[in-house]
Short mmCIF file of C-alpha atoms in Angstrom, two decimals:
data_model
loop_
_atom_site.label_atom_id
_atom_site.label_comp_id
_atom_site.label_asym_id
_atom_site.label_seq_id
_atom_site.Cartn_x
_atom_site.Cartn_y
_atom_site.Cartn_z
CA UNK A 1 48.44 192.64 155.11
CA UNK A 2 49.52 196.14 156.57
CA UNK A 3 51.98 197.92 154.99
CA UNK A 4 54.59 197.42 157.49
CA UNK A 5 54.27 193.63 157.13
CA UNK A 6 54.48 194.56 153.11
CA UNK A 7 57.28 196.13 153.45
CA UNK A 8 59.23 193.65 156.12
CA UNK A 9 57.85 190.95 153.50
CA UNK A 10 59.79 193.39 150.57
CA UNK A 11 63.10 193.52 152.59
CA UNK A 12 62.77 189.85 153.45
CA UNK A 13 62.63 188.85 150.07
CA UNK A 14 64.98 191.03 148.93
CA UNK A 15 67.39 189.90 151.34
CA UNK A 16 66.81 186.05 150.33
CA UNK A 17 67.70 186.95 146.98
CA UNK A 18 70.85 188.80 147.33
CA UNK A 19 71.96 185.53 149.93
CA UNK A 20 71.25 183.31 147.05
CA UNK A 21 72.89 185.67 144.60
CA UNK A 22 75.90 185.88 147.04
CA UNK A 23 76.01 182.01 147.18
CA UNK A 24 76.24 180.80 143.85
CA UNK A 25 78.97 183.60 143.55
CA UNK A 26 80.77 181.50 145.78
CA UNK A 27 79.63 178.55 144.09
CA UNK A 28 81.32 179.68 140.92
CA UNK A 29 84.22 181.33 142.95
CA UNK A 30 84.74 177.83 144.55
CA UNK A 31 84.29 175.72 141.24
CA UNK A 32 84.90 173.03 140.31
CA UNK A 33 85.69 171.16 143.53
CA UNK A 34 85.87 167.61 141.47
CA UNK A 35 86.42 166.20 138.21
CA UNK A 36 83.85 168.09 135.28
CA UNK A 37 82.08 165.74 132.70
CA UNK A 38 81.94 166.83 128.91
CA UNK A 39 79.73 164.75 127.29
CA UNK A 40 80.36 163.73 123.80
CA UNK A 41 77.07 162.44 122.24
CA UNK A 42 80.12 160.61 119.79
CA UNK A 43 82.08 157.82 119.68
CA UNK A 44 85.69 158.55 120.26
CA UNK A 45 87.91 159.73 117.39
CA UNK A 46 85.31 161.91 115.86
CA UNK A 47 85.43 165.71 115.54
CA UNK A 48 83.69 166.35 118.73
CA UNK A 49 85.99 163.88 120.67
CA UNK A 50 88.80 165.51 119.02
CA UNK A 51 87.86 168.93 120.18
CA UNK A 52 86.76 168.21 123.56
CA UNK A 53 90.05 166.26 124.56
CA UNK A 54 92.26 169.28 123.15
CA UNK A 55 90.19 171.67 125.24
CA UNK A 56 89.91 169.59 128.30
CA UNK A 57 94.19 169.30 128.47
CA UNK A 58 94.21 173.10 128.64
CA UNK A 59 90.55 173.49 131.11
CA UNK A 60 92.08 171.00 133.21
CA UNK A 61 95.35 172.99 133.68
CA UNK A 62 93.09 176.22 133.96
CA UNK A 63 90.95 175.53 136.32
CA UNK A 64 93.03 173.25 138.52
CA UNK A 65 90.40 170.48 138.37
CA UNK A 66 90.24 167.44 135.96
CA UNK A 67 87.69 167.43 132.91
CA UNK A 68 86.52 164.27 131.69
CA UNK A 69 85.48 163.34 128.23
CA UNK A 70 82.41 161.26 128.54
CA UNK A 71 81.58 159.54 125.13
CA UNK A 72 77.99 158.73 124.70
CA UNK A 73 76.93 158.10 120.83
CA UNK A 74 73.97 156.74 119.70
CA UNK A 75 70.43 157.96 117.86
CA UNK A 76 72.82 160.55 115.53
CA UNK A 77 73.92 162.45 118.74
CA UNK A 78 70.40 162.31 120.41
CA UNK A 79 71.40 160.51 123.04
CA UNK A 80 74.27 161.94 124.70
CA UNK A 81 72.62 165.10 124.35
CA UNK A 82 69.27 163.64 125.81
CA UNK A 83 71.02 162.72 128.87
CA UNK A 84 72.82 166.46 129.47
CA UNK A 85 69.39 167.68 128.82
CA UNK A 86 67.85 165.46 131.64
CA UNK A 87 71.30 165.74 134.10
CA UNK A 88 71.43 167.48 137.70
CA UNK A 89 72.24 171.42 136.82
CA UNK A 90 75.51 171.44 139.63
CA UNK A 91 77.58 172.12 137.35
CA UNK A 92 79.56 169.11 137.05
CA UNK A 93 77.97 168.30 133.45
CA UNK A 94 78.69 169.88 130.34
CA UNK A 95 78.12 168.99 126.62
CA UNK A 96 79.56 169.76 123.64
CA UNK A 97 77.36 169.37 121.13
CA UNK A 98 77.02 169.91 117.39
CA UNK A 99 73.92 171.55 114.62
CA UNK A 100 71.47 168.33 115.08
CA UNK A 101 70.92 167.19 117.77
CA UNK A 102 70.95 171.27 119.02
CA UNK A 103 68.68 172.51 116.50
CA UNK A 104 67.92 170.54 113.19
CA UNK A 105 66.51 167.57 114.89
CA UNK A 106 63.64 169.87 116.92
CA UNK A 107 62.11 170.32 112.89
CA UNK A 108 63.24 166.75 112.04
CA UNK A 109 61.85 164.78 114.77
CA UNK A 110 58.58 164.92 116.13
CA UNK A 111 58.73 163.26 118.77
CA UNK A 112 62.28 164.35 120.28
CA UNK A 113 62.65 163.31 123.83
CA UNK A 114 64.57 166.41 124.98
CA UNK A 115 63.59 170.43 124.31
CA UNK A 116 67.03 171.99 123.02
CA UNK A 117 66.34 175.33 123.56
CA UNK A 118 64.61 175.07 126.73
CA UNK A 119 66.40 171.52 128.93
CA UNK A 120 69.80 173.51 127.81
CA UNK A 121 71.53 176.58 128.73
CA UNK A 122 74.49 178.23 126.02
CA UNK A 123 77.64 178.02 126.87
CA UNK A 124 79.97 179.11 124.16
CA UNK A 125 79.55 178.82 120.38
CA UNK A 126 83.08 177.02 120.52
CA UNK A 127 84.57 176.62 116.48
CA UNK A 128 83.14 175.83 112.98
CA UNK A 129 84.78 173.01 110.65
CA UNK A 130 84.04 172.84 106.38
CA UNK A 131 82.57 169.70 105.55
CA UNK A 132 84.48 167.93 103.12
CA UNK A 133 82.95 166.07 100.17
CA UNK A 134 84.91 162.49 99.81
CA UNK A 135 84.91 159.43 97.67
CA UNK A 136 86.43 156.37 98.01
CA UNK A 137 88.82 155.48 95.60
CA UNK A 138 86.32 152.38 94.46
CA UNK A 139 83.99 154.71 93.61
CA UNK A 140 86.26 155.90 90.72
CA UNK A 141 85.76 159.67 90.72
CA UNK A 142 88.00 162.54 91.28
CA UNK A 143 85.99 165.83 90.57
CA UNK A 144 82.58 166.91 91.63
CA UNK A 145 81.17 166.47 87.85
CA UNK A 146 82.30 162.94 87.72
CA UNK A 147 80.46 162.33 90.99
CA UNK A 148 77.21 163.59 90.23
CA UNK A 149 77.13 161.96 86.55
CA UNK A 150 78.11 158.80 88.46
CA UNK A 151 74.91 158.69 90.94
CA UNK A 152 72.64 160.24 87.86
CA UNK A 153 74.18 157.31 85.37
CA UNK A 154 72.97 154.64 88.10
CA UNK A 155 70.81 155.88 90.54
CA UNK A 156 70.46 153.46 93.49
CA UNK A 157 73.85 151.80 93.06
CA UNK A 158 76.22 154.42 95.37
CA UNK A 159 75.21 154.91 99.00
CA UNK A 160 77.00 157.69 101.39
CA UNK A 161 77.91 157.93 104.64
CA UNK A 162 76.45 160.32 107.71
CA UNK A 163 77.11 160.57 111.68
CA UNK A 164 73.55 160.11 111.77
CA UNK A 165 69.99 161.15 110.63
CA UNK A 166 69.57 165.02 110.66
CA UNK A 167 73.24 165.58 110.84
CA UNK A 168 74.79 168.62 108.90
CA UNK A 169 76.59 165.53 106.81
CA UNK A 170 72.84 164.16 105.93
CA UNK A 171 71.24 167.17 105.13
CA UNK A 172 73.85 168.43 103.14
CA UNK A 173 73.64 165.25 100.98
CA UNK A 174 70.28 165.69 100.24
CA UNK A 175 70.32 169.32 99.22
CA UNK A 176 72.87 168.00 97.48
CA UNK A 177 70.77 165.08 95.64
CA UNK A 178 67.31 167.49 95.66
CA UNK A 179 69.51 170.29 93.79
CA UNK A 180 71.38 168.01 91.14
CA UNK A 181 68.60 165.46 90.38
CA UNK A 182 70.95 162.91 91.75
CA UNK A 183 70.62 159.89 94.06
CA UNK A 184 72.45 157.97 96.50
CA UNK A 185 71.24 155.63 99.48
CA UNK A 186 71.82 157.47 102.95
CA UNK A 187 73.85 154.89 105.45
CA UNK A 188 73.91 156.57 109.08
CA UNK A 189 77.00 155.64 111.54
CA UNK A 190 77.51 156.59 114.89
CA UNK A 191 80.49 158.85 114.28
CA UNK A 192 82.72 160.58 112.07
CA UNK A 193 85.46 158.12 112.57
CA UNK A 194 83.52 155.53 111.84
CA UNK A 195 81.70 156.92 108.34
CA UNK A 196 85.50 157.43 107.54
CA UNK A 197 86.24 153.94 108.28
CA UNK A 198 83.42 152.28 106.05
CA UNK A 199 84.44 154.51 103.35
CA UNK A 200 88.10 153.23 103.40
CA UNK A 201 86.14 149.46 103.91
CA UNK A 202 84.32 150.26 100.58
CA UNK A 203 80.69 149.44 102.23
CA UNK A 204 79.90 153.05 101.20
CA UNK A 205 81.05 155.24 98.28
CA UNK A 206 81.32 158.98 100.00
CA UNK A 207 80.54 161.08 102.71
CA UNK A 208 80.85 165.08 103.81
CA UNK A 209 82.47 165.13 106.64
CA UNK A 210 84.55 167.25 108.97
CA UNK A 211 87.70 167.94 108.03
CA UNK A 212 89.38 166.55 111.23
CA UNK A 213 88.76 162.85 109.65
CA UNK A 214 88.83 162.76 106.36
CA UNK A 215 91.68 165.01 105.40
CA UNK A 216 94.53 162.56 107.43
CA UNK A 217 92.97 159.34 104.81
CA UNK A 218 92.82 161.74 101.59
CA UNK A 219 96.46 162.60 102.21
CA UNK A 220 97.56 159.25 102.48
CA UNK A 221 95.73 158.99 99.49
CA UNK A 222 93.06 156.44 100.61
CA UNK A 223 90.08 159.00 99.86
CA UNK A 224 89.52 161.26 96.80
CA UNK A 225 88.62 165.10 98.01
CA UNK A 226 86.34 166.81 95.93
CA UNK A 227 84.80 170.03 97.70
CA UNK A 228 83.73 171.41 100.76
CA UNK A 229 80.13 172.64 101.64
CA UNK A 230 80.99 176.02 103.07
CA UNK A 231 79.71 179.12 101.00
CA UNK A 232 83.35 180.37 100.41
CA UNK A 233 87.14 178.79 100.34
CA UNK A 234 88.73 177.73 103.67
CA UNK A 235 91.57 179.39 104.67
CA UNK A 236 92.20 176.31 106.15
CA UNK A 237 91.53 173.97 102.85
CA UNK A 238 92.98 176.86 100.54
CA UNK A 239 93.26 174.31 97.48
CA UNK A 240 90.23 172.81 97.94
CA UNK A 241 86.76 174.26 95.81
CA UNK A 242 83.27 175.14 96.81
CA UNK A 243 80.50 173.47 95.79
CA UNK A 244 79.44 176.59 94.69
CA UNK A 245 82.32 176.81 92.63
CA UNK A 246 82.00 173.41 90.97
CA UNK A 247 78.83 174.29 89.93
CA UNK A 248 76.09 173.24 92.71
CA UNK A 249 74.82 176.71 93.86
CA UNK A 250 73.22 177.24 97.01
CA UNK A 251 74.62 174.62 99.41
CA UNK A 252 76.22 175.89 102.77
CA UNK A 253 76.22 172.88 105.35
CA UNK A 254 79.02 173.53 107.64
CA UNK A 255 79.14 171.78 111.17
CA UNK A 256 79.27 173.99 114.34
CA UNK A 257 80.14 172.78 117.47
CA UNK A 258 79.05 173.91 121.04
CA UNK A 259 79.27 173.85 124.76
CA UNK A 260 75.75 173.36 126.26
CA UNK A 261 74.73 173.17 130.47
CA UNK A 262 71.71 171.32 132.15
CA UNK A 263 69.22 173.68 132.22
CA UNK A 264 69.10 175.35 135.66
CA UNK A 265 72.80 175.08 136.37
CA UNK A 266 73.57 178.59 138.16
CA UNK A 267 74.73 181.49 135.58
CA UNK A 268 77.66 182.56 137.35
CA UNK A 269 79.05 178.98 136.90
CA UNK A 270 77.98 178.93 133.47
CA UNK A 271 79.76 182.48 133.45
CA UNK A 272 83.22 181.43 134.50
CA UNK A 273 83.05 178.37 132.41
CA UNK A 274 82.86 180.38 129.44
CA UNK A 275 85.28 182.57 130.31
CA UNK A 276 87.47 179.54 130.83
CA UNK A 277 86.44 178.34 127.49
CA UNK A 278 87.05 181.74 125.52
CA UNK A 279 90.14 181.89 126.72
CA UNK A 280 91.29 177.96 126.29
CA UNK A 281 90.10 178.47 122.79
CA UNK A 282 92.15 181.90 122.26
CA UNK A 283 95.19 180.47 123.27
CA UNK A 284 97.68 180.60 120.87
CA UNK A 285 98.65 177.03 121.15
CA UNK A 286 95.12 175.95 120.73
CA UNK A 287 94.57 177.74 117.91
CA UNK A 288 97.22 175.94 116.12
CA UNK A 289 96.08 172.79 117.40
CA UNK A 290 93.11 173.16 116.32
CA UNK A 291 93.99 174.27 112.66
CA UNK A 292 95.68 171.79 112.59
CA UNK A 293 92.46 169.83 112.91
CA UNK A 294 90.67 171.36 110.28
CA UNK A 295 88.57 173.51 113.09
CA UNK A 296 87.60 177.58 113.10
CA UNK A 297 88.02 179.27 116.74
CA UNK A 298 84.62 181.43 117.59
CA UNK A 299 84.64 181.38 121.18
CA UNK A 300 81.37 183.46 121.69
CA UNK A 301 79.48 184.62 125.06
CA UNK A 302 76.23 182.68 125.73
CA UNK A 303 73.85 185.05 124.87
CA UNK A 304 75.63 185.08 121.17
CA UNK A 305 75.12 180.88 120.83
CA UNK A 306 71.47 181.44 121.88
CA UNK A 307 70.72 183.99 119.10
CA UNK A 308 72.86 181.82 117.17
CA UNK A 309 70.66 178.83 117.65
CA UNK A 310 67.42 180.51 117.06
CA UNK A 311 69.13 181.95 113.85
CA UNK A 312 69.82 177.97 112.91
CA UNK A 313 66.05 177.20 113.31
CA UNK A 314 64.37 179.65 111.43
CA UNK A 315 67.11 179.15 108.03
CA UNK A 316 66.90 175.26 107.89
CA UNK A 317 63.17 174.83 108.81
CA UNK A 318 61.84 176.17 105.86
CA UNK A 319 64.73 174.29 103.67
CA UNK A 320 64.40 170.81 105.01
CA UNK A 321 60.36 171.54 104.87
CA UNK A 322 60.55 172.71 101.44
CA UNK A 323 63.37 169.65 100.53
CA UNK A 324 60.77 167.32 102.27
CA UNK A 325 63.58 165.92 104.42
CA UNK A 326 62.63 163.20 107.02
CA UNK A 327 64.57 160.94 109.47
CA UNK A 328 65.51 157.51 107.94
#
């Protein structure tokens, strides 16, 4: 090739690039155009569902096009996220997310059907919740001692509740049970709402769970709190203690929640649906909303989830390898 046909080939190129740089600007200028799914790998009423349907009201009103909550539990959250993972990136399918099926399922799982970190593309790191430690008032406990001498007294006989295997409310459990010498029998459920609900049944004795779903039961006094799992007091939970501070050391399991994209889907729409998101979430409405839901605003940029993410992986791999923890 002579070097005028290099260079024509240069400016050709170049050329191509800026067009298709200049049309998914107007993609993004120009979207959405119709109604958005947000995918909810949970069943409705649980903290995602929650979130997403408080955020949608206000991205609907935003962005002058309806968002639609699409609930799709199953496989502790694999499955809803499976299918974003695997959906056309157009921009007219979102997820929101939470810690397994993002991240502590790729060290759980070895056969995962879907590549987190690679199928998906950051959105926002949207808010954090405390997990809250909860017994049902047949279990007969009200303090965190009580609890563990109950499960070390008869080991077998109490069983908890999770919104799945590898979920933040497993793991944290079985930190729990590796660090206390304890034991309980792990019963999985679909969704937050639904843990909750067995709990109040009496098929299972306790859970840690988000905030959103437990805290409306324990003050109608159906459920017995007894700590949260975050390193320090909530602001939002002021009354309620630590682990830490009821004498299990070294147990932070707090759920996170995020917006993901199809891999693929153009960055300037990913772009202005974060911005849309940041400032949903920084609304001051919102905000109190969303207190009032037990929930943490973070509202980061993408490039903050991703290092967030990879920041997930490398602290729980070697603690569930160490703890030994597996799938039921």
């Amino acid at each position: 090739m002579t070097r005028f046909k290099r260079t024509c080939a240069a400016l050709l190129a170049g050329l191509a690039l800026g067009g298709f740089a200049a049309l998914a600007q107007a993609q993004a200028s120009d979207w959405p155009q119709r109604p958005v799914r947000v995918v909810v790998p949970y069943g409705p009423g649980s903290s995602p569902d929650i979130l997403a349907r408080i955020v949608n009201e206000r991205l609907s009103a935003r962005l002058g096009q309806s968002f639609i909550v699409e609930n799709r539990p199953g496989a502790g959250g694999n499955a809803g996220t499976e299918h974003v993972a695997k959906a056309t990136p157009d921009g007219q399918t979102f997820l929101l997310s939470v810690n397994a099926p993002l991240v502590y399922n790729t060290i759980l799982f070895k056969n995962l059907r879907y590549d987190p970190f690679r199928e998906l593309t950051p959105v926002t790191l949207a808010v954090s919740s405390p997990n809250v430690c909860a017994a049902s008032i047949g279990m007969g406990v009200d303090s965190v001692k009580g609890w563990l001498d109950a499960m070390r007294a008869k080991p077998g006989q109490f069983n908890f509740a999770s919104t799945g295997n590898g979920s933040i409310s497993h793991l944290g459990v079985e930190l729990l049970k590796a660090k206390t010498n304890s034991f309980a029998v792990h019963i999985p459920y679909a969704s937050s709402s639904q843990a909750v609900t067995a709990m109040l049944q009496g098929d299972v004795h306790f859970a840690c769970l988000p905030g959103a779903t437990v805290m409306p039961q324990a003050k109608a006094g159906k459920l017995k709190v007894l700590a949260i799992t975050s390193a320090e007091r909530s602001a939002l939970l002021p009354d309620v203690p630590t682990l830490k501070e009821s004498g299990v050391p070294d147990i932070q399991a707090a759920p996170w929640f995020a917006y993901m994209a199809p891999a693929g889907t153009p960055p300037a729409i990913v772009q202005r649906m974060n911005q849309a998101l940041v400032a949903v979430l920084r609304e001051p409405e919102v905000v109190e909303k969303l207190k009032g839901q037990y929930f943490d605003v973070i509202a980061s940029t993408p490039e903050e989830l991703g290092r967030f993410m990879r920041e997930e992986e490398a602290r729980w791999r070697p603690v569930i390898q160490r703890a030994g923890l597996r799938p039921d």
